[in-house]
CSV table of C-alpha atoms in Angstrom, one decimal:
chain,number,residue,atom,x,y,z
A,1,UNK,CA,100.4,99.8,69.5
A,2,UNK,CA,97.5,100.8,71.8
A,3,UNK,CA,97.9,103.4,74.5
A,4,UNK,CA,95.5,103.6,77.5
A,5,UNK,CA,94.9,107.3,78.4
A,6,UNK,CA,93.6,108.7,81.7
A,7,UNK,CA,91.7,111.5,79.9
A,8,UNK,CA,90.6,113.1,83.2
A,9,UNK,CA,93.9,113.6,85.0
A,10,UNK,CA,95.6,117.0,85.4
A,11,UNK,CA,94.6,120.7,85.5
A,12,UNK,CA,93.8,121.0,81.8
A,13,UNK,CA,91.9,117.7,81.4
A,14,UNK,CA,90.3,116.6,79.3
A,15,UNK,CA,90.9,119.3,76.6
A,16,UNK,CA,94.7,119.3,76.7
A,17,UNK,CA,94.9,115.5,76.9
A,18,UNK,CA,92.6,114.9,74.0
A,19,UNK,CA,94.3,117.6,71.9
A,20,UNK,CA,97.7,116.0,72.5
A,21,UNK,CA,96.3,112.5,71.7
A,22,UNK,CA,94.9,113.7,68.4
A,23,UNK,CA,98.2,115.3,67.5
A,24,UNK,CA,100.0,112.0,68.3
A,25,UNK,CA,97.4,110.0,66.3
A,26,UNK,CA,98.0,112.2,63.3
A,27,UNK,CA,101.8,112.0,63.6
A,28,UNK,CA,102.1,108.2,64.1
A,29,UNK,CA,100.0,105.9,61.9
A,30,UNK,CA,100.9,102.9,64.2
A,31,UNK,CA,99.3,104.4,67.3
A,32,UNK,CA,95.8,103.7,68.7
A,33,UNK,CA,94.3,105.2,71.8
A,34,UNK,CA,91.7,104.3,74.4
A,35,UNK,CA,90.5,107.4,76.3
A,36,UNK,CA,89.0,106.8,79.8
A,37,UNK,CA,86.8,109.4,81.2
A,38,UNK,CA,83.6,111.4,80.9
A,39,UNK,CA,82.2,110.8,77.4
A,40,UNK,CA,80.1,114.0,77.5
A,41,UNK,CA,83.2,116.1,77.9
A,42,UNK,CA,85.5,114.0,75.7
A,43,UNK,CA,83.4,113.3,72.6
A,44,UNK,CA,82.9,117.0,71.5
A,45,UNK,CA,86.7,117.4,71.5
A,46,UNK,CA,87.2,114.5,69.1
A,47,UNK,CA,86.2,115.5,65.6
A,48,UNK,CA,87.8,112.5,63.8
A,49,UNK,CA,87.3,109.2,65.7
A,50,UNK,CA,90.0,107.3,63.6
A,51,UNK,CA,92.1,105.0,65.9
A,52,UNK,CA,90.4,106.6,69.0
A,53,UNK,CA,88.1,104.6,71.4
A,54,UNK,CA,86.3,106.3,74.2
A,55,UNK,CA,85.5,104.3,77.4
A,56,UNK,CA,83.0,106.2,79.5
A,57,UNK,CA,83.4,106.5,83.3
A,58,UNK,CA,82.2,109.1,85.8
A,59,UNK,CA,84.7,108.3,88.5
A,60,UNK,CA,88.0,110.2,88.8
A,61,UNK,CA,90.9,110.2,91.3
A,62,UNK,CA,91.3,113.8,92.6
A,63,UNK,CA,94.6,115.5,93.1
A,64,UNK,CA,94.2,115.4,96.9
A,65,UNK,CA,93.0,111.8,97.1
A,66,UNK,CA,95.1,109.4,99.2
A,67,UNK,CA,96.9,107.5,96.5
A,68,UNK,CA,96.9,103.8,97.5
A,69,UNK,CA,93.5,103.9,99.1
A,70,UNK,CA,91.9,105.7,96.1
A,71,UNK,CA,93.4,103.3,93.6
A,72,UNK,CA,92.2,100.3,95.6
A,73,UNK,CA,88.7,101.7,96.2
A,74,UNK,CA,87.8,103.7,93.1
A,75,UNK,CA,88.0,100.8,90.7
A,76,UNK,CA,86.0,102.6,88.0
A,77,UNK,CA,88.2,105.8,88.1
A,78,UNK,CA,89.5,106.8,84.7
A,79,UNK,CA,93.1,106.3,85.8
A,80,UNK,CA,92.5,102.9,87.4
A,81,UNK,CA,90.6,101.6,84.3
A,82,UNK,CA,93.4,102.8,82.0
A,83,UNK,CA,95.9,100.9,84.2
A,84,UNK,CA,93.7,97.8,84.3
A,85,UNK,CA,93.5,97.8,80.5
A,86,UNK,CA,97.3,97.6,80.4
A,87,UNK,CA,97.3,94.8,83.0
A,88,UNK,CA,94.7,92.9,81.0
A,89,UNK,CA,96.8,93.3,77.8
A,90,UNK,CA,94.2,95.4,76.1
A,91,UNK,CA,96.8,98.2,75.8
A,92,UNK,CA,100.6,98.4,75.6
A,93,UNK,CA,101.2,101.5,77.7
A,94,UNK,CA,99.7,103.9,80.2
A,95,UNK,CA,99.6,107.7,80.3
A,96,UNK,CA,98.2,110.2,82.9
A,97,UNK,CA,98.7,113.8,84.1
A,98,UNK,CA,96.8,113.0,87.3
A,99,UNK,CA,97.7,112.5,91.0
A,100,UNK,CA,101.4,111.4,91.0
A,101,UNK,CA,101.0,109.1,94.0
A,102,UNK,CA,98.0,107.4,92.4
A,103,UNK,CA,99.9,107.0,89.1
A,104,UNK,CA,102.7,105.2,91.1
A,105,UNK,CA,100.1,103.1,92.9
A,106,UNK,CA,98.4,102.2,89.6
A,107,UNK,CA,101.8,101.2,88.1
A,108,UNK,CA,103.0,99.2,91.1
A,109,UNK,CA,99.8,97.6,92.3
A,110,UNK,CA,97.6,97.4,89.2
A,111,UNK,CA,100.1,96.9,86.3
A,112,UNK,CA,102.6,95.3,88.6
A,113,UNK,CA,106.3,95.1,89.1
A,114,UNK,CA,108.7,93.3,86.8
A,115,UNK,CA,109.9,90.1,88.4
A,116,UNK,CA,113.3,90.7,90.0
A,117,UNK,CA,112.8,94.4,90.3
A,118,UNK,CA,112.7,95.2,94.0
A,119,UNK,CA,111.4,98.8,93.7
A,120,UNK,CA,110.3,100.7,90.6
A,121,UNK,CA,111.8,104.2,90.2
A,122,UNK,CA,110.3,107.4,88.9
A,123,UNK,CA,112.5,108.9,86.2
A,124,UNK,CA,112.1,112.4,84.6
A,125,UNK,CA,114.4,113.8,82.0
A,126,UNK,CA,115.9,117.2,83.1
A,127,UNK,CA,117.6,119.9,81.0
A,128,UNK,CA,121.4,120.3,80.8
A,129,UNK,CA,122.9,123.8,80.4
A,130,UNK,CA,125.5,123.2,77.7
A,131,UNK,CA,123.7,120.9,75.4
A,132,UNK,CA,120.1,119.9,74.5
A,133,UNK,CA,120.7,116.3,75.6
A,134,UNK,CA,119.3,116.5,79.1
A,135,UNK,CA,119.8,113.9,81.7
A,136,UNK,CA,117.7,111.3,83.6
A,137,UNK,CA,117.2,111.4,87.3
A,138,UNK,CA,116.1,108.1,88.9
A,139,UNK,CA,114.5,107.8,91.5
A,140,UNK,CA,112.8,111.1,91.7
A,141,UNK,CA,110.4,110.1,94.5
A,142,UNK,CA,108.6,106.8,94.0
A,143,UNK,CA,110.2,105.4,97.2
A,144,UNK,CA,110.7,107.2,100.5
A,145,UNK,CA,113.3,104.7,101.7
A,146,UNK,CA,115.9,102.8,99.6
A,147,UNK,CA,118.4,100.0,99.8
A,148,UNK,CA,121.7,99.8,97.9
A,149,UNK,CA,120.4,97.2,95.5
A,150,UNK,CA,117.5,99.5,94.6
A,151,UNK,CA,119.9,102.2,93.5
A,152,UNK,CA,121.9,99.6,91.5
A,153,UNK,CA,118.7,98.5,89.8
A,154,UNK,CA,117.7,102.1,89.0
A,155,UNK,CA,121.0,102.5,87.2
A,156,UNK,CA,120.4,99.4,85.1
A,157,UNK,CA,116.9,100.5,84.1
A,158,UNK,CA,118.0,104.1,83.5
A,159,UNK,CA,120.7,102.8,81.1
A,160,UNK,CA,118.2,100.8,79.0
A,161,UNK,CA,116.1,103.9,78.7
A,162,UNK,CA,119.0,106.2,77.8
A,163,UNK,CA,120.1,103.7,75.2
A,164,UNK,CA,116.7,103.0,73.6
A,165,UNK,CA,115.0,106.4,73.8
A,166,UNK,CA,117.8,108.9,74.0
A,167,UNK,CA,120.1,106.9,71.7
A,168,UNK,CA,123.2,107.2,73.9
A,169,UNK,CA,125.4,104.2,73.3
A,170,UNK,CA,127.2,104.0,76.6
A,171,UNK,CA,125.3,106.3,79.1
A,172,UNK,CA,127.5,107.8,81.8
A,173,UNK,CA,126.0,106.9,85.2
A,174,UNK,CA,126.6,109.1,88.3
A,175,UNK,CA,125.5,108.6,91.9
A,176,UNK,CA,123.9,111.7,93.5
A,177,UNK,CA,125.8,112.2,96.7
A,178,UNK,CA,127.0,114.9,99.1
A,179,UNK,CA,130.5,115.0,97.6
A,180,UNK,CA,132.4,113.6,94.7
A,181,UNK,CA,135.0,111.5,96.6
A,182,UNK,CA,134.4,107.8,96.6
A,183,UNK,CA,134.0,107.5,100.4
A,184,UNK,CA,131.3,110.2,100.6
A,185,UNK,CA,127.8,109.7,101.9
A,186,UNK,CA,126.0,107.4,104.4
A,187,UNK,CA,126.1,103.6,104.3
A,188,UNK,CA,123.4,103.4,101.7
A,189,UNK,CA,125.4,105.6,99.2
A,190,UNK,CA,128.8,104.0,100.0
A,191,UNK,CA,127.3,100.5,99.4
A,192,UNK,CA,125.5,101.7,96.2
A,193,UNK,CA,128.8,103.2,95.0
A,194,UNK,CA,130.6,99.8,95.3
A,195,UNK,CA,127.8,98.0,93.5
A,196,UNK,CA,127.9,100.5,90.6
A,197,UNK,CA,131.7,100.5,90.5
A,198,UNK,CA,132.0,96.7,90.5
A,199,UNK,CA,129.7,96.2,87.5
A,200,UNK,CA,131.9,96.3,84.3
A,201,UNK,CA,128.8,96.8,82.2
A,202,UNK,CA,128.1,100.2,83.8
A,203,UNK,CA,129.9,103.3,82.6
A,204,UNK,CA,130.1,104.6,86.2
A,205,UNK,CA,131.7,108.0,86.5
A,206,UNK,CA,131.5,108.1,90.4
A,207,UNK,CA,129.6,110.5,92.6
A,208,UNK,CA,128.0,113.7,91.3
A,209,UNK,CA,126.7,116.6,93.3
A,210,UNK,CA,123.5,118.5,93.0
A,211,UNK,CA,125.4,121.8,92.4
A,212,UNK,CA,126.5,120.7,88.9
A,213,UNK,CA,124.1,118.0,87.7
A,214,UNK,CA,122.5,120.6,85.3
A,215,UNK,CA,125.9,120.9,83.6
A,216,UNK,CA,125.5,117.3,82.5
A,217,UNK,CA,128.3,115.3,84.1
A,218,UNK,CA,126.2,112.1,83.7
A,219,UNK,CA,123.4,110.9,81.4
A,220,UNK,CA,121.8,108.9,84.2
A,221,UNK,CA,121.9,110.3,87.7
A,222,UNK,CA,121.0,107.6,90.3
A,223,UNK,CA,119.5,108.7,93.6
A,224,UNK,CA,117.5,107.4,96.5
A,225,UNK,CA,113.9,108.5,96.1
A,226,UNK,CA,113.9,110.9,99.1
A,227,UNK,CA,116.9,112.9,97.9
A,228,UNK,CA,115.9,112.7,94.3
A,229,UNK,CA,112.5,114.2,95.0
A,230,UNK,CA,114.1,117.0,97.1
A,231,UNK,CA,116.6,117.8,94.4
A,232,UNK,CA,113.9,117.8,91.6
A,233,UNK,CA,111.7,120.2,93.6
A,234,UNK,CA,114.7,122.4,94.4
A,235,UNK,CA,115.6,122.7,90.7
A,236,UNK,CA,112.0,123.5,89.8
A,237,UNK,CA,111.6,125.9,92.7
A,238,UNK,CA,114.9,127.7,92.1
A,239,UNK,CA,114.3,128.1,88.4
A,240,UNK,CA,110.8,129.5,89.0
A,241,UNK,CA,111.9,131.8,91.8
A,242,UNK,CA,114.9,133.1,89.7
A,243,UNK,CA,112.6,134.0,86.8
A,244,UNK,CA,110.3,135.9,89.1
A,245,UNK,CA,113.1,137.9,90.7
A,246,UNK,CA,114.5,138.8,87.3
A,247,UNK,CA,111.1,139.8,85.9
A,248,UNK,CA,110.4,141.9,89.0
A,249,UNK,CA,113.7,143.8,89.0
A,250,UNK,CA,113.5,144.4,85.3
A,251,UNK,CA,110.0,145.9,85.5
A,252,UNK,CA,110.8,147.9,88.7
A,253,UNK,CA,114.2,149.4,88.0
A,254,UNK,CA,113.3,152.3,85.8
A,255,UNK,CA,112.8,153.0,82.1
A,256,UNK,CA,116.3,151.9,80.9
A,257,UNK,CA,115.9,148.4,82.5
A,258,UNK,CA,112.5,148.1,80.8
A,259,UNK,CA,114.0,149.0,77.5
A,260,UNK,CA,116.8,146.5,78.1
A,261,UNK,CA,114.3,143.8,79.0
A,262,UNK,CA,112.4,144.5,75.7
A,263,UNK,CA,115.6,144.2,73.8
A,264,UNK,CA,116.6,141.0,75.5
A,265,UNK,CA,113.2,139.4,74.9
A,266,UNK,CA,114.6,136.7,72.5
A,267,UNK,CA,117.4,135.8,75.0
A,268,UNK,CA,114.7,135.4,77.8
A,269,UNK,CA,112.7,133.2,75.4
A,270,UNK,CA,115.7,131.0,74.9
A,271,UNK,CA,116.1,130.6,78.7
A,272,UNK,CA,112.5,129.7,79.0
A,273,UNK,CA,112.8,127.2,76.2
A,274,UNK,CA,115.9,125.6,77.9
A,275,UNK,CA,114.0,124.9,81.1
A,276,UNK,CA,110.9,123.8,79.3
A,277,UNK,CA,111.2,120.1,80.0
A,278,UNK,CA,108.1,119.0,78.2
A,279,UNK,CA,110.0,118.3,75.0
A,280,UNK,CA,111.6,115.4,76.8
A,281,UNK,CA,108.2,113.8,77.6
A,282,UNK,CA,106.9,112.9,81.0
A,283,UNK,CA,108.4,111.0,83.9
A,284,UNK,CA,108.6,107.3,83.4
A,285,UNK,CA,107.9,104.7,86.1
A,286,UNK,CA,110.6,102.2,85.3
A,287,UNK,CA,110.4,98.7,86.8
A,288,UNK,CA,106.7,98.0,86.1
A,289,UNK,CA,105.5,95.6,83.4
A,290,UNK,CA,104.7,98.2,80.8
A,291,UNK,CA,105.6,101.8,79.9
A,292,UNK,CA,103.9,104.1,82.5
A,293,UNK,CA,104.3,107.8,81.9
A,294,UNK,CA,103.2,110.6,84.1
A,295,UNK,CA,103.3,114.2,82.9
A,296,UNK,CA,103.0,117.3,85.0
A,297,UNK,CA,99.5,118.2,86.2
A,298,UNK,CA,99.8,121.6,84.4
A,299,UNK,CA,100.7,119.9,81.1
A,300,UNK,CA,99.3,121.5,77.9
A,301,UNK,CA,98.6,119.6,74.7
A,302,UNK,CA,102.2,120.0,73.5
A,303,UNK,CA,103.5,118.3,76.7
A,304,UNK,CA,101.0,115.5,76.2
A,305,UNK,CA,102.0,115.1,72.6
A,306,UNK,CA,105.7,114.8,73.6
A,307,UNK,CA,105.0,112.3,76.3
A,308,UNK,CA,103.1,110.2,73.7
A,309,UNK,CA,106.1,110.4,71.4
A,310,UNK,CA,108.2,109.2,74.2
A,311,UNK,CA,105.8,106.2,74.8
A,312,UNK,CA,105.9,105.5,71.0
A,313,UNK,CA,109.8,105.2,71.3
A,314,UNK,CA,109.6,103.1,74.4
A,315,UNK,CA,107.1,100.6,72.9
A,316,UNK,CA,108.9,100.4,69.6
A,317,UNK,CA,112.3,99.9,71.1
A,318,UNK,CA,110.9,97.4,73.7
A,319,UNK,CA,112.6,99.2,76.6
A,320,UNK,CA,110.5,97.4,79.2
A,321,UNK,CA,111.1,94.0,77.5
A,322,UNK,CA,114.9,94.7,77.7
A,323,UNK,CA,114.5,95.3,81.5
A,324,UNK,CA,112.4,92.1,81.9
A,325,UNK,CA,114.9,90.0,79.9
A,326,UNK,CA,117.9,91.4,81.9
A,327,UNK,CA,116.4,90.8,85.3
A,328,UNK,CA,115.0,87.3,84.5
A,329,UNK,CA,118.5,86.3,83.3
A,330,UNK,CA,119.9,87.8,86.5
A,331,UNK,CA,117.5,85.9,88.7
A,332,UNK,CA,118.4,82.6,87.0
A,333,UNK,CA,122.1,83.0,86.9
B,1,UNK,CA,88.4,75.4,101.1
B,2,UNK,CA,90.0,74.0,104.2
B,3,UNK,CA,92.3,75.9,106.5
B,4,UNK,CA,95.2,73.8,105.3
B,5,UNK,CA,94.4,74.5,101.6
B,6,UNK,CA,94.3,78.3,102.3
B,7,UNK,CA,97.6,78.0,104.3
B,8,UNK,CA,99.2,76.2,101.4
B,9,UNK,CA,98.2,78.8,98.9
B,10,UNK,CA,99.3,81.7,101.1
B,11,UNK,CA,102.7,79.9,101.6
B,12,UNK,CA,103.0,79.6,97.8
B,13,UNK,CA,102.4,83.3,97.4
B,14,UNK,CA,105.0,84.1,100.0
B,15,UNK,CA,107.5,81.7,98.5
B,16,UNK,CA,107.1,83.5,95.1
B,17,UNK,CA,107.2,87.0,96.6
B,18,UNK,CA,109.8,86.8,99.4
B,19,UNK,CA,112.3,84.2,98.4
B,20,UNK,CA,111.4,82.0,101.4
B,21,UNK,CA,111.0,78.2,101.1
B,22,UNK,CA,107.4,77.1,101.5
B,23,UNK,CA,108.5,74.6,104.1
B,24,UNK,CA,109.7,77.4,106.3
B,25,UNK,CA,106.3,79.2,106.4
B,26,UNK,CA,104.5,78.9,109.7
B,27,UNK,CA,101.4,80.6,111.2
B,28,UNK,CA,103.6,82.7,113.4
B,29,UNK,CA,105.7,84.1,110.5
B,30,UNK,CA,105.5,87.9,110.8
B,31,UNK,CA,105.6,89.9,107.5
B,32,UNK,CA,107.4,92.9,108.8
B,33,UNK,CA,109.7,91.3,111.4
B,34,UNK,CA,110.6,88.0,109.7
B,35,UNK,CA,110.2,88.9,106.0
B,36,UNK,CA,111.3,92.5,106.3
B,37,UNK,CA,108.2,93.5,104.2
B,38,UNK,CA,107.7,97.2,103.8
B,39,UNK,CA,104.4,99.0,103.1
B,40,UNK,CA,104.6,98.3,99.3
B,41,UNK,CA,105.3,94.6,99.8
B,42,UNK,CA,102.3,94.4,102.1
B,43,UNK,CA,99.9,96.1,99.8
B,44,UNK,CA,101.0,93.9,96.9
B,45,UNK,CA,100.6,90.8,99.1
B,46,UNK,CA,97.1,91.9,100.2
B,47,UNK,CA,96.1,92.5,96.5
B,48,UNK,CA,97.3,89.1,95.6
B,49,UNK,CA,95.3,87.6,98.4
B,50,UNK,CA,92.2,89.3,97.1
B,51,UNK,CA,92.9,88.1,93.6
B,52,UNK,CA,93.6,84.6,94.7
B,53,UNK,CA,90.7,84.1,97.1
B,54,UNK,CA,88.1,86.5,95.7
B,55,UNK,CA,87.8,88.2,99.1
B,56,UNK,CA,87.7,92.0,99.6
B,57,UNK,CA,90.1,93.1,102.3
B,58,UNK,CA,89.4,96.7,103.4
B,59,UNK,CA,92.5,98.7,104.4
B,60,UNK,CA,91.5,98.8,108.1
B,61,UNK,CA,91.4,95.0,108.1
B,62,UNK,CA,94.5,94.7,106.0
B,63,UNK,CA,96.4,96.7,108.7
B,64,UNK,CA,95.5,94.0,111.3
B,65,UNK,CA,97.0,91.2,109.2
B,66,UNK,CA,100.5,90.9,110.6
B,67,UNK,CA,101.2,87.2,110.5
B,68,UNK,CA,100.5,84.2,108.2
B,69,UNK,CA,98.0,83.0,110.7
B,70,UNK,CA,96.1,86.3,110.6
B,71,UNK,CA,95.9,86.1,106.9
B,72,UNK,CA,94.7,82.5,106.8
B,73,UNK,CA,92.0,83.1,109.4
B,74,UNK,CA,90.8,86.4,107.8
B,75,UNK,CA,90.4,84.6,104.5
B,76,UNK,CA,88.6,81.6,106.0
B,77,UNK,CA,86.1,83.9,107.6
B,78,UNK,CA,85.5,86.2,104.7
B,79,UNK,CA,85.9,84.1,101.6
B,80,UNK,CA,82.8,84.2,99.4
B,81,UNK,CA,80.8,81.0,100.1
B,82,UNK,CA,80.1,79.0,97.0
């Protein structure tokens, strides 16, 4: 399998990207990579060129570029060229740590939607408190407005991913809502609830609330993109703020607290590890014609490596093909 | 390419994208009001027009294309002459 890499996307590009790619190349003998970006910066980082191809380009999409416009205009940008390679079947999957909106635009407009999918959804894997399994949240913000059928399709796609990549036989699906009772929410969520409930192939557990999704009531949490994005950012923001407050009060509450903090160091490391989501890989844009994975802008080489492992699984298990097959059958039935 | 030929190709694209029968496509058909197209639908449609007809459609111009008739006349004026 060949993976097209936007080597210039993210805060630590190209160093972290290239380092992560080299680690994945060494771990998987069936993986090849095309790196798009500034050859002068990339080449010195690649000591062994085995299964690595560098395609030079000067153009990049910046973090603050307007997504759709920049993807349409900067046709030579590293991100756009990587997406174009997937569209032209020169590569099997796409990876970037760059501008999220531009990655979505590359996925939707360059690589293209799967026929029958109305709206692709962005799906990260988030941590769960009790186990190391994590859960998937779809849509985490690819679409600002949604229809009931979009949510239903997110569930279907999320299930294929959970089965193929996370190896869960019958993923439990929950609908993110403002209460657990069946009649909660606005019209969108009430209609989505019925669609999910009426499909015997979906292991639907009903509505779930943001207060306890980290406890893992569902393997796939379905949401409209607006709410999903707000929830994702609230989780990230709260976790970060809480760590800051704890650190501040431990360091400013006298000698005993400091001593206690030093003694609890391993416990704090475990907490940090729990909320380190990079081991789950990046966020997948499901509903487009090939695996498109976007990792955090601040990703280090480890995060890049894990995202490539995730892509390796998706390509091997043919997750996207499963979605294509299902929705082409659906359209013809 | 004649206006009719352009119209036929545009109608075929719309049939494929919006589940509308080709015979129901008219020049007055409005993408937003009649086909309930949102911004993603419209950008995808504009990109397909560019790919099909080899014409660049800048964003400012794309925003003015609201009906099938707008699309057909834009393409007729801006298609690369062979």
